[in-house]
mmCIF file of C-alpha atoms in Angstrom:
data_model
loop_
_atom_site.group_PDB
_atom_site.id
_atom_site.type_symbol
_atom_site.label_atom_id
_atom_site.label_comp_id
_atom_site.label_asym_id
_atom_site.label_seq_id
_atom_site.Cartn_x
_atom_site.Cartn_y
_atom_site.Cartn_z
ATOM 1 C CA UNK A 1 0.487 9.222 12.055
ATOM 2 C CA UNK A 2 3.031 11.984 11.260
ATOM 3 C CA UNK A 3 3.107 13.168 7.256
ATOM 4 C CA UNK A 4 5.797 12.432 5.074
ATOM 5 C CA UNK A 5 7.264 15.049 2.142
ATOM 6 C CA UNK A 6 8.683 12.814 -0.764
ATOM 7 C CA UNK A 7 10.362 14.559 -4.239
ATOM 8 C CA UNK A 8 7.626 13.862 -6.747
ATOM 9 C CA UNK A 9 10.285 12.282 -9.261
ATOM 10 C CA UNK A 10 13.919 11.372 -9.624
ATOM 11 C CA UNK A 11 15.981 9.409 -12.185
ATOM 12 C CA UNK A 12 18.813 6.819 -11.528
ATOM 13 C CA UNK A 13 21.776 5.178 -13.823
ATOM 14 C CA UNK A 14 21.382 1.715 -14.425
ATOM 15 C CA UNK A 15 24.028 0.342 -11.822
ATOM 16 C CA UNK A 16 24.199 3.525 -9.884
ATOM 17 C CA UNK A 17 23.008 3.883 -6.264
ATOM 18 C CA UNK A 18 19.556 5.239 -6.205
ATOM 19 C CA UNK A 19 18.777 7.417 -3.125
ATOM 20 C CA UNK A 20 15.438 8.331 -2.098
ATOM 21 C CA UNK A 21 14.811 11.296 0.843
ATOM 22 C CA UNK A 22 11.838 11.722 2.976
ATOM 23 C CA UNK A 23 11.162 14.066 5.302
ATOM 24 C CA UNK A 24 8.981 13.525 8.644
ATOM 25 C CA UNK A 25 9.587 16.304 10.501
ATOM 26 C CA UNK A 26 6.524 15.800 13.306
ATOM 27 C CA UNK A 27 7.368 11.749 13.880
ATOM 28 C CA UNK A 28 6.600 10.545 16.996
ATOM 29 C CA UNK A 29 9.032 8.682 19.402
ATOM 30 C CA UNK A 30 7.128 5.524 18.305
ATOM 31 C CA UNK A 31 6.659 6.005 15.301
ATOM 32 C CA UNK A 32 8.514 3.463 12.482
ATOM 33 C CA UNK A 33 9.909 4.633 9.364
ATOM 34 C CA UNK A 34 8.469 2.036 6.660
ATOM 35 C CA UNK A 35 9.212 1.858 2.618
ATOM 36 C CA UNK A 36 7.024 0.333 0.097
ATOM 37 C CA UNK A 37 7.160 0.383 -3.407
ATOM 38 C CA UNK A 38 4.795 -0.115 -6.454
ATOM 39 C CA UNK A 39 5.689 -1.251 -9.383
ATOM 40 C CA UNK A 40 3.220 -0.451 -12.321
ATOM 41 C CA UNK A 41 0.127 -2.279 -12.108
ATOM 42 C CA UNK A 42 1.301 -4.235 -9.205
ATOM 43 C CA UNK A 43 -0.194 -4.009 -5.577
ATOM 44 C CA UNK A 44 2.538 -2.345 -3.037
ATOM 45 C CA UNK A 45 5.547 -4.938 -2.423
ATOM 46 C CA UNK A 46 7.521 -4.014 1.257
ATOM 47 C CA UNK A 47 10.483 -2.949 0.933
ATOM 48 C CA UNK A 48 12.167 -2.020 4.555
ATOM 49 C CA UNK A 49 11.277 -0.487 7.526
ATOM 50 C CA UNK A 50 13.366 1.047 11.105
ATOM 51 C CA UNK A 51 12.631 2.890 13.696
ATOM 52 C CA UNK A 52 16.227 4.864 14.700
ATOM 53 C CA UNK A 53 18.874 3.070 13.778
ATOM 54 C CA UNK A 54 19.982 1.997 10.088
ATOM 55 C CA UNK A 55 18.906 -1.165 8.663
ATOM 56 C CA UNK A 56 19.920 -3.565 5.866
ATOM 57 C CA UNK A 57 18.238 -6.195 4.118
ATOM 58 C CA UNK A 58 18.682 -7.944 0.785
ATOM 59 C CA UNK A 59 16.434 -5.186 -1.161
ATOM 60 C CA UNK A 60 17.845 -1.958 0.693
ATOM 61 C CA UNK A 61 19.289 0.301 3.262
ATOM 62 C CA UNK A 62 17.848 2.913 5.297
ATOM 63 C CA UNK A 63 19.479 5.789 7.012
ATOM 64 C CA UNK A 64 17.447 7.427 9.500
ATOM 65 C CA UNK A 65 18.898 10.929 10.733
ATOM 66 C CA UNK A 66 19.626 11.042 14.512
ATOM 67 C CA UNK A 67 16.907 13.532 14.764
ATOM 68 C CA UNK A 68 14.913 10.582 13.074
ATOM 69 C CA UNK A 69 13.221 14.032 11.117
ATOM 70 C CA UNK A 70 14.331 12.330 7.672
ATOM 71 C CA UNK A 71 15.472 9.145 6.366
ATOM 72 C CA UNK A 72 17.140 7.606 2.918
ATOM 73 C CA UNK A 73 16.357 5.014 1.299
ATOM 74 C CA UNK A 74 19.408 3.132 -0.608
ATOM 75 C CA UNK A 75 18.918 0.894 -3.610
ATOM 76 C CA UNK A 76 23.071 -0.175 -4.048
ATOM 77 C CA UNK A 77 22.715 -1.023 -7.605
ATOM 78 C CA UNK A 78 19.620 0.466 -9.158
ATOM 79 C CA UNK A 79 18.135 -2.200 -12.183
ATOM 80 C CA UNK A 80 15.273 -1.050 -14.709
ATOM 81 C CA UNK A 81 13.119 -3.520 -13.140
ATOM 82 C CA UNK A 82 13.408 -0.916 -9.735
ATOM 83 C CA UNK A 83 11.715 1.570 -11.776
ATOM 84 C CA UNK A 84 8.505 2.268 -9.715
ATOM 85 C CA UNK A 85 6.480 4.284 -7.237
ATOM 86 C CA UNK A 86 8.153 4.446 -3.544
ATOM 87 C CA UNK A 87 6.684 5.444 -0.558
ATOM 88 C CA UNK A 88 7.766 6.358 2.522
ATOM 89 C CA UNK A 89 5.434 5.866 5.219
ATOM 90 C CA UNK A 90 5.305 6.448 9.259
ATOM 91 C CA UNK A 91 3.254 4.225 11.405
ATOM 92 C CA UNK A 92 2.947 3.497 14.731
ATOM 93 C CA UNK A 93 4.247 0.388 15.565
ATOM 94 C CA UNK A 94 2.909 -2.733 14.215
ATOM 95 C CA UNK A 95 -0.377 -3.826 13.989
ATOM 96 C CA UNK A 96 -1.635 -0.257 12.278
ATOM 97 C CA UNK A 97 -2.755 0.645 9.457
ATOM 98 C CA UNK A 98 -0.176 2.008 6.351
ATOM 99 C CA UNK A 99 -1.324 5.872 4.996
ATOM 100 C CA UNK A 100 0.090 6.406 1.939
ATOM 101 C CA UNK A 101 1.548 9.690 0.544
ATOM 102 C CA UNK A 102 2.059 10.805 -2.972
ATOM 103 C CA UNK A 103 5.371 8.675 -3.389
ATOM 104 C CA UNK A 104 8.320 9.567 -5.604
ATOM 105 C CA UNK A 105 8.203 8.065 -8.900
ATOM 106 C CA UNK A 106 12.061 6.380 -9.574
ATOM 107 C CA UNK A 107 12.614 5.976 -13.136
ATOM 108 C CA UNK A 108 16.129 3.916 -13.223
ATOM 109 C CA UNK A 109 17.726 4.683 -16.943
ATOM 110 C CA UNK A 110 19.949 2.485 -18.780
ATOM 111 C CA UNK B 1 4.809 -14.031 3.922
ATOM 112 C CA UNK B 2 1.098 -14.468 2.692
ATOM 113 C CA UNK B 3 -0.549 -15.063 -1.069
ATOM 114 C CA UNK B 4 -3.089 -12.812 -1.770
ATOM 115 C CA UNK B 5 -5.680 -13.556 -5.039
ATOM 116 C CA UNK B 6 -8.271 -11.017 -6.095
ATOM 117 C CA UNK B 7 -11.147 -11.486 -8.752
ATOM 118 C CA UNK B 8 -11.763 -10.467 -10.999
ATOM 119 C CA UNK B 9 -8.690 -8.846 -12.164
ATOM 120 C CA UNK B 10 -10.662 -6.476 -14.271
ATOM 121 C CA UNK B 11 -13.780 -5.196 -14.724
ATOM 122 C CA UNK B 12 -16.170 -2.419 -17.001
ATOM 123 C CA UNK B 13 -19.546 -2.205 -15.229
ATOM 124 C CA UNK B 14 -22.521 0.339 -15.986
ATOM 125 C CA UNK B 15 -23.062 3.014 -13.865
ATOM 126 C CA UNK B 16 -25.840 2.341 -11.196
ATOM 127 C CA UNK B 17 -24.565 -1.493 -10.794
ATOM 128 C CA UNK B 18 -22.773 -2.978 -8.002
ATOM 129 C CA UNK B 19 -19.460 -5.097 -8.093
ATOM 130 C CA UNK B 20 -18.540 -7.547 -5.531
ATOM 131 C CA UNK B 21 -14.779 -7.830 -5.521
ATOM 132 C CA UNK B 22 -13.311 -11.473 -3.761
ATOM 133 C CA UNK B 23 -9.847 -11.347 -1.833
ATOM 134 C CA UNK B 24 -8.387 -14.592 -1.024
ATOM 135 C CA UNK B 25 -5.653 -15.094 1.412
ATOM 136 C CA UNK B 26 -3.394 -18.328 1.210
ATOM 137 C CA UNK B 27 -3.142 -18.153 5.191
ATOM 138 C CA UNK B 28 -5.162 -17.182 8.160
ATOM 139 C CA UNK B 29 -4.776 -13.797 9.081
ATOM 140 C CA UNK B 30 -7.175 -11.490 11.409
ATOM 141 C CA UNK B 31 -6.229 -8.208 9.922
ATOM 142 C CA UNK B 32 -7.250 -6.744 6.442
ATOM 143 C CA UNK B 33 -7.917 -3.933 4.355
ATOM 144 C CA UNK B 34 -9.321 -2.841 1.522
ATOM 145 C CA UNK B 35 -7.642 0.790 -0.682
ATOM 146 C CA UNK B 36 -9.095 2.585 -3.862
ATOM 147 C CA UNK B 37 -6.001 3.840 -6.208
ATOM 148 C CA UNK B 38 -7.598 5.985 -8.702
ATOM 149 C CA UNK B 39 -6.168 6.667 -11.692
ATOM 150 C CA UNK B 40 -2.504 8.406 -11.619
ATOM 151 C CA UNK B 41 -2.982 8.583 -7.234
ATOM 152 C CA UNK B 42 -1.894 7.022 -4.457
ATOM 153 C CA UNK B 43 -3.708 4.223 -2.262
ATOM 154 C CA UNK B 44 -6.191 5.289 -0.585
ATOM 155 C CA UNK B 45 -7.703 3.201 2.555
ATOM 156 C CA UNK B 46 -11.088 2.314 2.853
ATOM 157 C CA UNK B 47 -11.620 0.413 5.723
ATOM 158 C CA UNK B 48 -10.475 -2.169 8.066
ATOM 159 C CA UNK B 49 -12.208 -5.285 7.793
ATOM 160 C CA UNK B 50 -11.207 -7.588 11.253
ATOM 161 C CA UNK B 51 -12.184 -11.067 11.042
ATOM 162 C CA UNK B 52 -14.968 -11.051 14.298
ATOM 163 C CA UNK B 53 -15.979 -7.359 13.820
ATOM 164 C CA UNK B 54 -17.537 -4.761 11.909
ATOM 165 C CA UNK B 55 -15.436 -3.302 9.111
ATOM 166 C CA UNK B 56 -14.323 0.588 10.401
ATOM 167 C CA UNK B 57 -14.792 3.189 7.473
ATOM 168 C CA UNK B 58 -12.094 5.776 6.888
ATOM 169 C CA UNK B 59 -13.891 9.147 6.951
ATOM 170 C CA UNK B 60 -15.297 9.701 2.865
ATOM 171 C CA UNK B 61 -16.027 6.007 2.395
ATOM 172 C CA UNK B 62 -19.664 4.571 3.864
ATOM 173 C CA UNK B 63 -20.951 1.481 4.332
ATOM 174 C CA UNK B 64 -23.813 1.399 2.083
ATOM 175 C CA UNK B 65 -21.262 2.348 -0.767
ATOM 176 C CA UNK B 66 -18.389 -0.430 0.013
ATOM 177 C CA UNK B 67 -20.178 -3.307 1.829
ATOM 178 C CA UNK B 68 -17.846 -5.428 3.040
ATOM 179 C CA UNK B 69 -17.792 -8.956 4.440
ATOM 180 C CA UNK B 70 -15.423 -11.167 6.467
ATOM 181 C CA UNK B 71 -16.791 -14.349 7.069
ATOM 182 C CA UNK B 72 -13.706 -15.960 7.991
ATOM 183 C CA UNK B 73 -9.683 -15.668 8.233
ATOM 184 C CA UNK B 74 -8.715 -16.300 4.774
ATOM 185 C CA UNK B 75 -11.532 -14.508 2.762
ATOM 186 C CA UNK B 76 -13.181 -11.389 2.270
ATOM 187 C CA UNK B 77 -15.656 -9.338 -0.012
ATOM 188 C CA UNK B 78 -16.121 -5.728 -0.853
ATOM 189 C CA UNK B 79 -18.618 -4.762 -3.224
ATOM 190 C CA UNK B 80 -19.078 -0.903 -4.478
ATOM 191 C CA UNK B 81 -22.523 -0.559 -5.244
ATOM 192 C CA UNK B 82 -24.898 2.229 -7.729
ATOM 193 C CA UNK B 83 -21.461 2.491 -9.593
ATOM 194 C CA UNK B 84 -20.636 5.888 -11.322
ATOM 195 C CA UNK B 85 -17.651 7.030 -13.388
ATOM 196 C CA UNK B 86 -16.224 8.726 -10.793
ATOM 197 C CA UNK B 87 -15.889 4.566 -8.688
ATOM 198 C CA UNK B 88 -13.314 3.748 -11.642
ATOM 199 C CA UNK B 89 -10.231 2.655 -9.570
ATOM 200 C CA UNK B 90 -7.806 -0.194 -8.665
ATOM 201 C CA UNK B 91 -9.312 -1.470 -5.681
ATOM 202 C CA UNK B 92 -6.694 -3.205 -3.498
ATOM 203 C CA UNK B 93 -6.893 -6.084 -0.655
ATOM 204 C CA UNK B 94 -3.910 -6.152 2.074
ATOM 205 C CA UNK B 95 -3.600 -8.254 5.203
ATOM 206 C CA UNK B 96 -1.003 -7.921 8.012
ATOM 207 C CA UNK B 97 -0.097 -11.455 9.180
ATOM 208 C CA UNK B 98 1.015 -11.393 12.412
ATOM 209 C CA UNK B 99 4.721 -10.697 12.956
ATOM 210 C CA UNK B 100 5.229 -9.738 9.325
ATOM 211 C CA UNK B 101 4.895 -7.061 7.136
ATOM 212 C CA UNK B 102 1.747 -5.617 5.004
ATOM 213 C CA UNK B 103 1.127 -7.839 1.972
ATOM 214 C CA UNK B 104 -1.062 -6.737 -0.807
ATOM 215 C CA UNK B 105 -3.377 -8.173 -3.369
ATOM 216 C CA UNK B 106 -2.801 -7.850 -6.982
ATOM 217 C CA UNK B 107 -5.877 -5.303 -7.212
ATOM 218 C CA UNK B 108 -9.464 -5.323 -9.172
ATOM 219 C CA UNK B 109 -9.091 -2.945 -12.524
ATOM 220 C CA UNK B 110 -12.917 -1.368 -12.552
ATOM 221 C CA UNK B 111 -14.114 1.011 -14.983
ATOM 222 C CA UNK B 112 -17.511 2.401 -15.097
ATOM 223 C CA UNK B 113 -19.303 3.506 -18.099
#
């Protein structure tokens, strides 16, 4: 599975739109881009995943590059209970296992 | 969606005893694994643990040291055994339903003294 290069840290506004890069430069044609978070002393909750084009669901977005050699996730309206660890994470398809990277630690401020 | 249950929650074992860590799954599901997250890391996978099979080992983690079972769809067991310090760690249960996402388990809080 191809790496993933995450910002160790970033903060957010209460409110504000929180938006998280990854790079993954080497990802493979079928290779899916998949988000998880972890919120402190909880296991890792899914958040999203896509594999080229942008998707939408009642958590998130996710804006994959055309290149598909980075992605964003968007929290709309960041909350202090989306403070937590997110990961970005490539995978082959379904059915395989998740590697998990360092993350980026969100800390959403009020 | 699946409900995952692990005991015990927490846990402070000597060093040179052995833990046996229960996941529970609220549905049937073939696939699961088991992660360390030691303290301040990320998740860290263990092995695979396929209802039917033998568990597969990620390379650093042996079977002797994390014996796990699978006796059926809905439960498994992973024990880390002649505990040192160095074994403290969340240790995590996940499954993969099929056509879903990864779910995970609350974790197992160990510390060894």
């Amino acid at each position: 599975d191809a790496k993933t290069t995450q910002p160790p840290s970033m903060d957010c506004a209460e409110g504000r739109a929180a938006n998280l890069p990854c790079n993954h430069s080497t990802i493979s044609g079928n290779e899916y881009v998949y988000w998880y978070r972890q919120i402190h002393s909880q296991g890792p909750q899914y958040i999203i995943h896509g594999l080229k084009n942008n998707e939408t669901n009642e958590m998130a977005s996710l804006i994959i590059t055309e290149d598909r050699k980075s992605s964003t996730l968007i929290l709309p309206h960041a909350t202090l209970r989306d403070t937590a660890v997110y990961y970005c994470i490539v995978r082959v398809g379904y059915g395989n296992k998740l590697v998990f990277g360092a993350g980026t630690i969100l800390r959403v401020k009020s | 969606s699946a409900v995952i249950s692990q005991k015990p929650s927490r846990d402070i074992c000597q060093r040179g005893t052995s833990l046996t860590i229960q996941c529970q799954v609220d549905s049937q599901v073939t696939m699961m694994f088991w992660y360390r997250q030691q303290p301040g890391q990320s998740l860290t996978l263990i092995a695979t643990a396929n209802q039917g099979s033998e568990a597969t080992y990620e390379s650093g983690f042996v079977i002797d040291k994390f014996p796990i079972s699978r006796p059926n769809l809905t439960f498994s067991t992973l024990t880390v055994s002649n505990m040192s310090p160095e074994d403290s760690s969340i240790y995590l249960c996940s499954v993969l339903p099929p056509g879903t996402e990864q779910y995970f388990g609350p974790g197992t809080r160990l510390t060894v003294t």
